[in-house]
Each structure stands twice: as C-alpha cells, then as structure tokens.
GROMACS .gro file of C-alpha atoms in nm:
model
  455
    1MET     CA    1   7.428  18.141  24.836
    2THR     CA    2   7.133  17.936  24.955
    3GLU     CA    3   7.212  17.567  24.964
    4ILE     CA    4   7.030  17.369  24.698
    5ALA     CA    5   6.861  17.063  24.844
    6SER     CA    6   6.987  16.734  24.708
    7SER     CA    7   6.688  16.515  24.794
    8ARG     CA    8   6.487  16.617  24.492
    9ARG     CA    9   6.169  16.437  24.402
   10ARG     CA   10   6.104  16.284  24.064
   11VAL     CA   11   5.750  16.347  23.941
   12PRO     CA   12   5.634  16.114  23.662
   13VAL     CA   13   5.629  16.287  23.324
   14ARG     CA   14   5.289  16.301  23.161
   15LEU     CA   15   5.345  16.136  22.823
   16SER     CA   16   5.005  16.195  22.667
   17ARG     CA   17   4.657  16.325  22.738
   18ALA     CA   18   4.351  16.114  22.669
   19LEU     CA   19   4.147  16.437  22.656
   20ARG     CA   20   4.256  16.765  22.500
   21PRO     CA   21   4.141  17.127  22.547
   22GLY     CA   22   3.946  17.113  22.222
   23ASP     CA   23   3.752  16.814  22.354
   24VAL     CA   24   3.649  17.014  22.661
   25LEU     CA   25   3.520  17.290  22.432
   26LEU     CA   26   3.320  17.037  22.229
   27ILE     CA   27   3.163  16.894  22.546
   28ALA     CA   28   3.065  17.243  22.662
   29LEU     CA   29   2.921  17.335  22.322
   30GLY     CA   30   2.736  17.003  22.304
   31ASN     CA   31   2.562  17.073  22.634
   32GLY     CA   32   2.476  17.421  22.508
   33VAL     CA   33   2.311  17.272  22.198
   34LEU     CA   34   2.122  17.027  22.422
   35ILE     CA   35   1.990  17.315  22.633
   36VAL     CA   36   1.867  17.500  22.323
   37GLY     CA   37   1.712  17.178  22.196
   38MET     CA   38   1.520  17.125  22.522
   39TRP     CA   39   1.395  17.484  22.507
   40ILE     CA   40   1.266  17.429  22.152
   41ARG     CA   41   1.104  17.098  22.252
   42HIS     CA   42   0.925  17.275  22.536
   43GLY     CA   43   0.763  17.517  22.292
   44GLY     CA   44   1.017  17.796  22.281
   45LEU     CA   45   0.944  17.868  21.914
   46SER     CA   46   0.574  17.785  21.908
   47GLU     CA   47   0.412  18.118  22.004
   48LEU     CA   48   0.617  18.387  21.834
   49THR     CA   49   0.305  18.575  21.724
   50SER     CA   50   0.404  18.927  21.830
   51LEU     CA   51   0.708  19.139  21.901
   52GLY     CA   52   0.645  19.102  22.274
   53ALA     CA   53   0.640  18.723  22.244
   54VAL     CA   54   0.963  18.729  22.042
   55LEU     CA   55   1.133  18.941  22.310
   56ILE     CA   56   1.009  18.712  22.588
   57ALA     CA   57   1.138  18.407  22.399
   58GLY     CA   58   1.474  18.579  22.358
   59GLY     CA   59   1.472  18.647  22.731
   60GLN     CA   60   1.407  18.281  22.805
   61LEU     CA   61   1.687  18.161  22.579
   62THR     CA   62   1.944  18.412  22.706
   63ALA     CA   63   1.850  18.318  23.064
   64LEU     CA   64   1.913  17.949  23.000
   65LEU     CA   65   2.241  18.008  22.815
   66GLY     CA   66   2.356  18.275  23.061
   67THR     CA   67   2.298  18.043  23.355
   68TYR     CA   68   2.477  17.759  23.180
   69VAL     CA   69   2.774  17.980  23.094
   70ALA     CA   70   2.783  18.101  23.455
   71LEU     CA   71   2.807  17.741  23.576
   72ILE     CA   72   3.094  17.682  23.333
   73GLY     CA   73   3.266  17.989  23.478
   74LEU     CA   74   3.228  17.854  23.831
   75VAL     CA   75   3.376  17.520  23.728
   76LEU     CA   76   3.670  17.704  23.571
   77MET     CA   77   3.709  17.886  23.905
   78SER     CA   78   3.696  17.561  24.101
   79ARG     CA   79   4.075  17.517  24.079
   80SER     CA   80   4.044  17.164  23.958
   81PRO     CA   81   4.403  17.035  23.919
   82TRP     CA   82   4.279  16.817  23.634
   83LEU     CA   83   4.153  17.119  23.436
   84ASP     CA   84   4.465  17.314  23.531
   85ARG     CA   85   4.696  17.046  23.390
   86LEU     CA   86   4.482  16.979  23.085
   87ILE     CA   87   4.416  17.336  22.973
   88GLY     CA   88   4.707  17.526  23.127
   89GLY     CA   89   4.703  17.843  23.335
   90PRO     CA   90   4.708  18.113  23.061
   91ARG     CA   91   4.441  17.943  22.848
   92LEU     CA   92   4.226  17.868  23.155
   93ALA     CA   93   4.245  18.232  23.262
   94TYR     CA   94   4.154  18.344  22.908
   95TRP     CA   95   3.856  18.108  22.894
   96HIS     CA   96   3.736  18.213  23.240
   97ARG     CA   97   3.763  18.581  23.150
   98TRP     CA   98   3.549  18.557  22.835
   99VAL     CA   99   3.306  18.308  22.986
  100GLY     CA  100   3.250  18.560  23.265
  101PHE     CA  101   3.185  18.849  23.027
  102SER     CA  102   2.955  18.631  22.815
  103CYS     CA  103   2.758  18.530  23.124
  104VAL     CA  104   2.703  18.890  23.232
  105TRP     CA  105   2.595  19.005  22.885
  106LEU     CA  106   2.355  18.712  22.842
  107LEU     CA  107   2.190  18.767  23.182
  108VAL     CA  108   2.164  19.142  23.125
  109ALA     CA  109   2.007  19.067  22.784
  110HIS     CA  110   1.764  18.830  22.959
  111THR     CA  111   1.657  19.107  23.198
  112VAL     CA  112   1.615  19.369  22.925
  113LEU     CA  113   1.438  19.142  22.674
  114THR     CA  114   1.201  18.993  22.932
  115THR     CA  115   1.108  19.333  23.076
  116LEU     CA  116   1.045  19.487  22.735
  117GLY     CA  117   0.856  19.178  22.617
  118PHE     CA  118   0.621  19.181  22.916
  119ALA     CA  119   0.578  19.558  22.885
  120LEU     CA  120   0.465  19.525  22.521
  121THR     CA  121   0.234  19.237  22.613
  122THR     CA  122   0.066  19.411  22.911
  123GLY     CA  123   0.071  19.764  22.772
  124ASN     CA  124   0.277  19.900  23.064
  125ASN     CA  125   0.579  20.122  23.021
  126ALA     CA  126   0.921  19.971  23.096
  127VAL     CA  127   0.952  20.133  23.440
  128ALA     CA  128   0.609  20.015  23.556
  129GLU     CA  129   0.673  19.665  23.420
  130THR     CA  130   1.010  19.650  23.598
  131TRP     CA  131   0.840  19.736  23.927
  132SER     CA  132   0.569  19.480  23.866
  133LEU     CA  133   0.823  19.204  23.795
  134LEU     CA  134   1.027  19.291  24.103
  135THR     CA  135   0.731  19.296  24.338
  136THR     CA  136   0.496  19.026  24.207
  137TYR     CA  137   0.697  18.755  24.029
  138PRO     CA  138   0.858  18.478  24.237
  139TYR     CA  139   1.219  18.543  24.336
  140VAL     CA  140   1.273  18.814  24.072
  141LEU     CA  141   1.400  19.061  24.331
  142MET     CA  142   1.642  18.800  24.466
  143ALA     CA  143   1.762  18.717  24.115
  144THR     CA  144   1.808  19.088  24.039
  145VAL     CA  145   2.032  19.128  24.342
  146GLY     CA  146   2.230  18.827  24.220
  147LEU     CA  147   2.262  18.983  23.874
  148VAL     CA  148   2.393  19.308  24.025
  149MET     CA  149   2.661  19.103  24.202
  150LEU     CA  150   2.759  18.931  23.878
  151VAL     CA  151   2.773  19.266  23.696
  152ALA     CA  152   3.004  19.397  23.971
  153VAL     CA  153   3.230  19.095  23.918
  154GLY     CA  154   3.230  19.161  23.544
  155ILE     CA  155   3.311  19.531  23.579
  156THR     CA  156   3.602  19.464  23.814
  157SER     CA  157   3.739  19.212  23.564
  158VAL     CA  158   3.788  19.479  23.299
  159ARG     CA  159   4.158  19.547  23.266
  160ILE     CA  160   4.143  19.918  23.347
  161ALA     CA  161   3.946  19.844  23.667
  162ARG     CA  162   4.175  19.559  23.776
  163ARG     CA  163   4.479  19.783  23.757
  164ARG     CA  164   4.324  20.020  24.011
  165MET     CA  165   4.256  19.748  24.270
  166THR     CA  166   4.468  19.540  24.498
  167TYR     CA  167   4.460  19.167  24.444
  168GLU     CA  168   4.276  19.118  24.774
  169THR     CA  169   3.995  19.360  24.676
  170TRP     CA  170   3.957  19.198  24.334
  171TYR     CA  171   3.955  18.851  24.490
  172PHE     CA  172   3.696  18.946  24.754
  173ILE     CA  173   3.459  19.095  24.494
  174HIS     CA  174   3.493  18.782  24.282
  175LEU     CA  175   3.360  18.569  24.567
  176TYR     CA  176   3.021  18.736  24.509
  177ALA     CA  177   2.989  18.530  24.189
  178TYR     CA  178   2.895  18.231  24.408
  179LEU     CA  179   2.628  18.426  24.596
  180GLY     CA  180   2.496  18.578  24.274
  181MET     CA  181   2.441  18.235  24.119
  182ALA     CA  182   2.280  18.102  24.437
  183LEU     CA  183   2.033  18.393  24.447
  184GLY     CA  184   1.932  18.332  24.086
  185PHE     CA  185   1.875  17.958  24.121
  186ALA     CA  186   1.540  17.978  24.304
  187HIS     CA  187   1.405  18.215  24.036
  188GLN     CA  188   1.515  17.978  23.760
  189LEU     CA  189   1.369  17.675  23.937
  190VAL     CA  190   1.026  17.833  23.995
  191VAL     CA  191   0.962  18.026  23.670
  192GLY     CA  192   1.220  17.887  23.425
  193THR     CA  193   1.073  17.755  23.102
  194ASP     CA  194   1.256  17.424  23.131
  195PHE     CA  195   1.135  17.363  23.488
  196LEU     CA  196   0.759  17.389  23.452
  197SER     CA  197   0.656  17.047  23.323
  198ASP     CA  198   0.957  16.832  23.239
  199PRO     CA  199   1.109  16.621  23.521
  200LEU     CA  200   1.396  16.523  23.291
  201ALA     CA  201   1.489  16.888  23.233
  202ILE     CA  202   1.463  16.956  23.607
  203ALA     CA  203   1.696  16.663  23.678
  204TYR     CA  204   1.936  16.781  23.407
  205TRP     CA  205   1.967  17.135  23.543
  206ILE     CA  206   1.990  17.023  23.904
  207GLY     CA  207   2.262  16.783  23.789
  208LEU     CA  208   2.457  17.074  23.636
  209TYR     CA  209   2.433  17.263  23.965
  210VAL     CA  210   2.534  16.957  24.166
  211VAL     CA  211   2.841  16.894  23.947
  212THR     CA  212   2.942  17.259  23.985
  213ILE     CA  213   2.893  17.260  24.363
  214VAL     CA  214   3.082  16.933  24.406
  215ALA     CA  215   3.376  17.066  24.201
  216ILE     CA  216   3.392  17.381  24.414
  217VAL     CA  217   3.358  17.198  24.746
  218VAL     CA  218   3.612  16.929  24.659
  219PHE     CA  219   3.879  17.141  24.494
  220ARG     CA  220   3.844  17.477  24.671
  221ILE     CA  221   3.767  17.345  25.020
  222GLY     CA  222   3.812  16.970  25.060
  223GLN     CA  223   4.154  16.914  24.905
  224PRO     CA  224   4.319  17.225  25.061
  225VAL     CA  225   4.185  17.138  25.408
  226GLN     CA  226   4.302  16.778  25.373
  227SER     CA  227   4.644  16.900  25.260
  228PHE     CA  228   4.666  17.141  25.554
  229PHE     CA  229   4.614  16.868  25.812
  230ARG     CA  230   4.826  16.613  25.626
  231HIS     CA  231   5.134  16.827  25.571
  232ARG     CA  232   5.119  17.074  25.865
  233LEU     CA  233   5.301  17.342  25.665
  234ARG     CA  234   5.465  17.622  25.862
  235VAL     CA  235   5.712  17.904  25.806
  236SER     CA  236   6.067  17.782  25.868
  237HIS     CA  237   6.253  18.107  25.806
  238ILE     CA  238   6.254  18.417  25.587
  239ALA     CA  239   6.561  18.524  25.390
  240PRO     CA  240   6.612  18.866  25.227
  241GLU     CA  241   6.693  18.841  24.857
  242GLY     CA  242   6.711  19.202  24.742
  243ASP     CA  243   6.539  19.539  24.748
  244GLY     CA  244   6.191  19.463  24.887
  245VAL     CA  245   6.221  19.093  24.804
  246VAL     CA  246   6.222  18.803  25.049
  247SER     CA  247   6.214  18.426  25.022
  248VAL     CA  248   5.987  18.232  25.256
  249TYR     CA  249   6.094  17.877  25.339
  250VAL     CA  250   5.804  17.647  25.430
  251THR     CA  251   5.853  17.310  25.593
  252GLY     CA  252   5.614  17.034  25.687
  253ARG     CA  253   5.545  16.661  25.685
  254ASP     CA  254   5.549  16.431  25.382
  255LEU     CA  255   5.631  16.707  25.135
  256GLY     CA  256   5.694  16.443  24.871
  257ARG     CA  257   5.321  16.363  24.862
  258LEU     CA  258   5.244  16.716  24.740
  259ALA     CA  259   5.368  16.608  24.394
  260ALA     CA  260   5.468  16.964  24.309
  261GLN     CA  261   5.692  17.040  24.013
  262ALA     CA  262   5.933  17.321  23.938
  263GLY     CA  263   5.747  17.601  23.762
  264GLN     CA  264   5.418  17.547  23.948
  265TYR     CA  265   5.255  17.777  24.201
  266PHE     CA  266   5.041  17.754  24.513
  267LEU     CA  267   4.780  17.987  24.658
  268TRP     CA  268   4.933  18.069  24.996
  269ARG     CA  269   4.751  18.181  25.310
  270PHE     CA  270   4.967  18.264  25.610
  271LEU     CA  271   4.755  18.211  25.921
  272ALA     CA  272   4.863  18.518  26.114
  273GLY     CA  273   4.648  18.827  26.167
  274ASP     CA  274   4.407  18.866  25.875
  275GLY     CA  275   4.622  18.648  25.650
  276TRP     CA  276   4.372  18.363  25.673
  277TRP     CA  277   4.154  18.518  25.400
  278ARG     CA  278   4.435  18.657  25.181
  279ALA     CA  279   4.516  18.400  24.912
  280HIS     CA  280   4.837  18.499  24.732
  281PRO     CA  281   4.944  18.313  24.414
  282PHE     CA  282   5.324  18.266  24.438
  283SER     CA  283   5.537  18.031  24.230
  284LEU     CA  284   5.797  17.804  24.382
  285SER     CA  285   6.136  17.968  24.343
  286ALA     CA  286   6.335  17.650  24.412
  287ALA     CA  287   6.279  17.297  24.288
  288PRO     CA  288   6.047  17.121  24.534
  289ASN     CA  289   6.223  16.875  24.762
  290ASP     CA  290   6.160  16.671  25.074
  291GLN     CA  291   6.300  16.940  25.306
  292TYR     CA  292   6.119  17.263  25.217
  293LEU     CA  293   5.914  17.463  24.969
  294ARG     CA  294   6.042  17.808  24.883
  295LEU     CA  295   5.844  18.102  24.751
  296THR     CA  296   5.987  18.444  24.676
  297VAL     CA  297   5.781  18.758  24.730
  298LYS     CA  298   5.828  19.113  24.609
  299VAL     CA  299   5.660  19.362  24.838
  300THR     CA  300   5.395  19.556  24.644
  301GLY     CA  301   5.191  19.700  24.929
  302ASP     CA  302   4.878  19.484  24.877
  303GLY     CA  303   4.934  19.268  25.184
  304THR     CA  304   5.268  19.130  25.073
  305SER     CA  305   5.452  19.360  25.316
  306ALA     CA  306   5.308  19.159  25.605
  307ILE     CA  307   5.487  18.852  25.474
  308GLN     CA  308   5.822  19.008  25.563
  309ARG     CA  309   5.714  19.016  25.928
  310LEU     CA  310   5.588  18.658  25.956
  311ALA     CA  311   5.704  18.476  26.266
  312VAL     CA  312   5.883  18.144  26.245
  313GLY     CA  313   5.629  17.866  26.298
  314THR     CA  314   5.337  18.053  26.138
  315PRO     CA  315   5.095  17.792  25.999
  316VAL     CA  316   5.058  17.798  25.620
  317PHE     CA  317   4.750  17.700  25.422
  318ALA     CA  318   4.859  17.618  25.065
  319GLU     CA  319   4.623  17.535  24.778
  320GLY     CA  320   4.785  17.356  24.489
  321PRO     CA  321   5.009  17.285  24.316
  322TYR     CA  322   4.871  17.454  24.005
  323GLY     CA  323   5.004  17.536  23.661
  324ALA     CA  324   5.138  17.366  23.349
  325PHE     CA  325   5.450  17.586  23.333
  326THR     CA  326   5.668  17.279  23.380
  327ALA     CA  327   5.927  17.068  23.202
  328ASP     CA  328   5.647  16.829  23.104
  329GLU     CA  329   5.549  17.073  22.828
  330ARG     CA  330   5.892  17.061  22.670
  331LYS     CA  331   5.951  16.886  22.337
  332TRP     CA  332   6.285  17.035  22.218
  333PRO     CA  333   6.622  16.943  22.373
  334ARG     CA  334   6.745  17.305  22.393
  335VAL     CA  335   6.567  17.559  22.613
  336LEU     CA  336   6.551  17.938  22.648
  337LEU     CA  337   6.427  18.089  22.976
  338ILE     CA  338   6.329  18.459  22.971
  339ALA     CA  339   6.257  18.632  23.303
  340GLY     CA  340   6.145  18.983  23.387
  341GLY     CA  341   6.192  19.114  23.740
  342ILE     CA  342   6.046  18.885  24.005
  343GLY     CA  343   5.934  18.658  23.720
  344ILE     CA  344   6.270  18.489  23.772
  345ALA     CA  345   6.113  18.286  24.057
  346PRO     CA  346   5.959  17.994  23.864
  347LEU     CA  347   6.239  18.003  23.607
  348ARG     CA  348   6.497  17.971  23.884
  349ALA     CA  349   6.314  17.652  23.993
  350LEU     CA  350   6.297  17.524  23.635
  351LEU     CA  351   6.666  17.594  23.583
  352GLU     CA  352   6.746  17.379  23.884
  353ALA     CA  353   6.518  17.085  23.801
  354MET     CA  354   6.476  17.071  23.424
  355PRO     CA  355   6.650  16.771  23.262
  356ALA     CA  356   6.890  16.890  22.990
  357SER     CA  357   7.232  16.811  22.853
  358ARG     CA  358   7.523  17.036  22.941
  359GLY     CA  359   7.501  17.371  22.762
  360ALA     CA  360   7.140  17.320  22.648
  361ILE     CA  361   6.984  17.595  22.865
  362THR     CA  362   7.012  17.971  22.813
  363LEU     CA  363   6.866  18.223  23.058
  364ILE     CA  364   6.788  18.587  22.977
  365TYR     CA  365   6.714  18.797  23.284
  366ARG     CA  366   6.560  19.143  23.226
  367ALA     CA  367   6.554  19.401  23.507
  368SER     CA  368   6.523  19.780  23.519
  369ARG     CA  369   6.787  19.828  23.790
  370PRO     CA  370   7.081  19.625  23.920
  371GLU     CA  371   6.916  19.611  24.264
  372ASP     CA  372   6.612  19.439  24.110
  373VAL     CA  373   6.820  19.132  24.027
  374VAL     CA  374   6.770  18.845  24.274
  375PHE     CA  375   6.930  18.501  24.305
  376GLN     CA  376   7.245  18.626  24.135
  377ASP     CA  377   7.475  18.387  24.321
  378GLU     CA  378   7.236  18.095  24.282
  379LEU     CA  379   7.187  18.156  23.911
  380GLY     CA  380   7.563  18.182  23.857
  381ALA     CA  381   7.625  17.854  24.039
  382LEU     CA  382   7.344  17.672  23.857
  383MET     CA  383   7.455  17.797  23.517
  384LYS     CA  384   7.815  17.704  23.586
  385ALA     CA  385   7.711  17.354  23.687
  386ARG     CA  386   7.492  17.313  23.377
  387GLY     CA  387   7.728  17.482  23.131
  388GLY     CA  388   7.454  17.722  23.019
  389LYS     CA  389   7.461  18.086  22.914
  390LEU     CA  390   7.327  18.366  23.131
  391HIS     CA  391   7.247  18.710  22.987
  392TYR     CA  392   7.159  19.001  23.217
  393LEU     CA  393   6.971  19.282  23.041
  394ILE     CA  394   6.975  19.569  23.290
  395GLY     CA  395   6.840  19.921  23.244
  396ARG     CA  396   6.528  20.112  23.155
  397ARG     CA  397   6.430  20.125  22.790
  398VAL     CA  398   6.447  20.506  22.784
  399GLU     CA  399   6.805  20.484  22.909
  400LEU     CA  400   6.903  20.201  22.673
  401ARG     CA  401   6.731  20.373  22.377
  402ARG     CA  402   6.630  20.030  22.251
  403ASP     CA  403   6.433  19.729  22.363
  404PRO     CA  404   6.679  19.454  22.458
  405LEU     CA  405   6.402  19.199  22.406
  406ASP     CA  406   6.321  19.293  22.046
  407ALA     CA  407   6.368  19.034  21.772
  408ARG     CA  408   6.710  19.160  21.662
  409HIS     CA  409   6.865  19.147  22.008
  410LEU     CA  410   6.701  18.816  22.100
  411HIS     CA  411   6.843  18.658  21.784
  412ARG     CA  412   7.186  18.804  21.857
  413ASN     CA  413   7.189  18.649  22.205
  414VAL     CA  414   7.028  18.320  22.100
  415PRO     CA  415   7.092  18.249  21.728
  416ASP     CA  416   6.915  17.910  21.736
  417ILE     CA  417   6.607  18.048  21.912
  418ALA     CA  418   6.364  17.893  21.658
  419GLN     CA  419   6.492  17.548  21.760
  420ARG     CA  420   6.436  17.598  22.133
  421GLU     CA  421   6.156  17.555  22.381
  422VAL     CA  422   6.091  17.901  22.529
  423TYR     CA  423   5.963  17.971  22.881
  424ILE     CA  424   5.867  18.331  22.968
  425CYS     CA  425   5.766  18.482  23.302
  426GLY     CA  426   5.733  18.846  23.395
  427PRO     CA  427   5.508  19.152  23.367
  428GLU     CA  428   5.236  19.158  23.102
  429GLY     CA  429   5.411  19.425  22.894
  430MET     CA  430   5.734  19.229  22.880
  431ILE     CA  431   5.555  18.908  22.784
  432LYS     CA  432   5.376  19.082  22.496
  433THR     CA  433   5.705  19.226  22.372
  434VAL     CA  434   5.870  18.884  22.379
  435GLN     CA  435   5.570  18.726  22.206
  436ARG     CA  436   5.599  18.975  21.919
  437SER     CA  437   5.972  18.915  21.892
  438LEU     CA  438   5.932  18.538  21.889
  439HIS     CA  439   5.666  18.565  21.620
  440GLN     CA  440   5.901  18.772  21.406
  441LEU     CA  441   6.170  18.509  21.460
  442HIS     CA  442   5.928  18.233  21.343
  443VAL     CA  443   5.923  18.049  21.675
  444PRO     CA  444   5.614  17.821  21.665
  445SER     CA  445   5.354  17.899  21.930
  446ALA     CA  446   5.366  17.534  22.047
  447GLN     CA  447   5.723  17.599  22.167
  448ILE     CA  448   5.628  17.905  22.376
  449HIS     CA  449   5.512  17.874  22.738
  450GLU     CA  450   5.415  18.170  22.955
  451GLU     CA  451   5.348  18.237  23.320
  452HIS     CA  452   5.174  18.571  23.379
  453PHE     CA  453   5.233  18.763  23.700
  454ALA     CA  454   4.889  18.921  23.686
  455TYR     CA  455   4.537  18.836  23.807
   0.00000   0.00000   0.00000
C-alpha cells in the first residue's frame, strides 16, 4: 500500500460567496440589453421600410449579440479560478457548451440575413451578392474564414462528433475559436453599426475585447507560467495500480502554495516529446500534501500511453487547481461517495482528506471487472481508519441482470441516503443512472455533486 503523507495542508473553507452564479447571469444579460439598447439608439429600428432593410437590421443585431456571446464563451474558456470556484465545473461546462452553440447560430444568422438583405436591396441573386460582399466589403473575407473556424468548433462540440475524436484533436480544434474571433474583429470595427459614429460604443466594445484578452492571458498563460517557475514540478516516480492504470507522483518546491484541495484537478503537460502541447485534465488521486501531488491515469490510447513511459525528472507544467468537487460544498455531516472505474481517483483523495466523524462516510465503487478496481489496499486502510462502509459492485450489467446503481439497490446499501451529501465521479452513463436513482429517492439536487470524466 502506498504510504499516505502525514504533512497534509489545511485549506481555508469558503464560508460564503459574495457573488452567486445567478448574479453572473444577470450581469451577462444586463450587458446584452445594453448592447441592444445602443443598437436602437444608433438607429437600428429607424429605417425598416422594406423586407431587405428588415433582414439587414436582423443581421446587424445578430452580429452584435453573436460577437458578445462569443466573448462570453472565451471568458468561460479562460480557466479563471474565480469563475471555476463560483460556478463549479459541471455548470461552467454546461454554460460554455450552450454559449458556444448560441454564438455559432447567431453569427450564421448574421451572415444569412445580411446576404439576403443586401441581395433584395441591390436586386442581385444570393450567390452574386455573396461574391460581392466577399470581394468588395472591408474584411468580410477575413471574417468569413473566422466564422468557418467557429462553425468547425461548434460541430466538433456535438456529442456524436466528440465521441469519435481523441481529446487532443478536440482540444486542438477548439483553439481555433481564438483565431476565429480575432479574424472577425477587424470586420466588426470597420463596418459594425455601433462603430461608425459613437466613440462611447467603440470604447465599450474595445473594453469587452480587452477584458476577454486579459482574462485569457492572465489565467491561461500568466498564472501557469508563474506556477511552473515557482514550483519546478517534475516526475518523481510512476507506480502501477492495475490493468492499464498508473499513478504519477509529482514533486516540486513550495507545494503548499498551490492551495490545492482533494477532489480538484489540474491540466497536466509532461514536457517530454510532444507532451508540451497535450493538456490532460487529471484529478488528484491523493490528498495534496507538502511532499508530492499524485494523479492516476488510465491508458486510453489518446496520448495517455506515453505517460507510462515518462522518465523520472521529466518537467511538468500544471495548470490549476480547478474544480469545486471539494469538501467545501458539503453541508450534511454524513457523506456518500459513488465511483465508477477510474472515477475513484478524486473520491480516493476526498476520502482521505474530508473531515467527518467516525462511520460518517460510505463509499460505493462500481467496476465492470475485478481487475478494473484500483487502490484496493488504500481504500481498505482508509475505510478501516475512518470506520466507514465500503461496497464493491463488480460485474457487467448483462451478467448481473440488474443495475446495481438503481434506486432500490442504492437504498438497500445506504438506507439514509436522502440525509447524505453525495459525491459522484465516473463515466457519463453511470452518472446519469445515479442521478435518476437519487431523484427517485428524493435526494435534493443541492446535496449532489458530480465530476464528469468527459470533455
């Protein structure tokens, strides 16, 4: 069994939030209303005398809102630890997903409405008008290339497309969102309705871009680079944990200043070979301490196999910590942890670090095969020390002829489940099954916390 470090850090518990997720939504909506108001003040509704003019006005409005929504999406992608703690990983991912789709649809609508509106006004057909816009209007061709990039990002975000791609491919395509927005900015600045005669509107929009760029530079570049040079993280050793599963131990300087908590994750880049551009999101699988950080990796063939061959001393670039899947979210004294497969990693860390009275923690560990179970010795020792209950649910559903995570079986294993804080981590299908079961058992959603092992 791996020795559990005794020099554990205490991270101050966040007692309250001055700002809540709903407040962030209100701020975003308020700025959206302001943008529409400026458009109206600049004459957006004054010349709707024909169908062509109506379509052009619709194109102007969808352009403004689409650009604004795109900037919101970039801020959500900025990996701001403040937003991450305030909103939480699952909700942040949900917001980012639908903001991205909304942006693409609005900008596509802008292109279609503007083209059709100008075609009706000039008497050209749609194809001829498209060619005229691309070849004679300032920066339209550049903006069109940017839109194609954003559409590609949107298409690859559809669930069925994501499942066919490796994480690295999906991540690389998503980087084009930055270039797409940059290509569209010159077009907006030169021909945008709100930029023609109002210095205040110009300052407002440039301010939105500056805030977005600063967030990206600070949180995606500045803080990770500063952390890299401050902590000098490197691979200490790699330990096999099971079939295709290894744990990577990372050491460095002043680990206490990372302020990581059990249940959180980092984006890890191992600076060997082409690992410098591969950012893998892995949760800590042991409570953070002053000696090492531990992440546990299941080899899936998308670059994770190279992690098994890392040399001792390999430099590590870690962005984070991220995530609100921590003990800070807990309000009830008794806790239920539900893990599926390699989803045991953050729950193993929570089990080690979470304050609780003896016997207050129950762990349910779901796996398809006995060889898929990892940390068996560690979990046994931790549960024995904490007086908790550990349930292994092993086997495929077709073999068991039942779902061991349905409401009836969950209630049998944990009769007081409605009076517990519940933490879930595992594959998407398992999480949805558990969510349905918890709903049937009348567990309030405020007591349920999830960490999704998906991108």
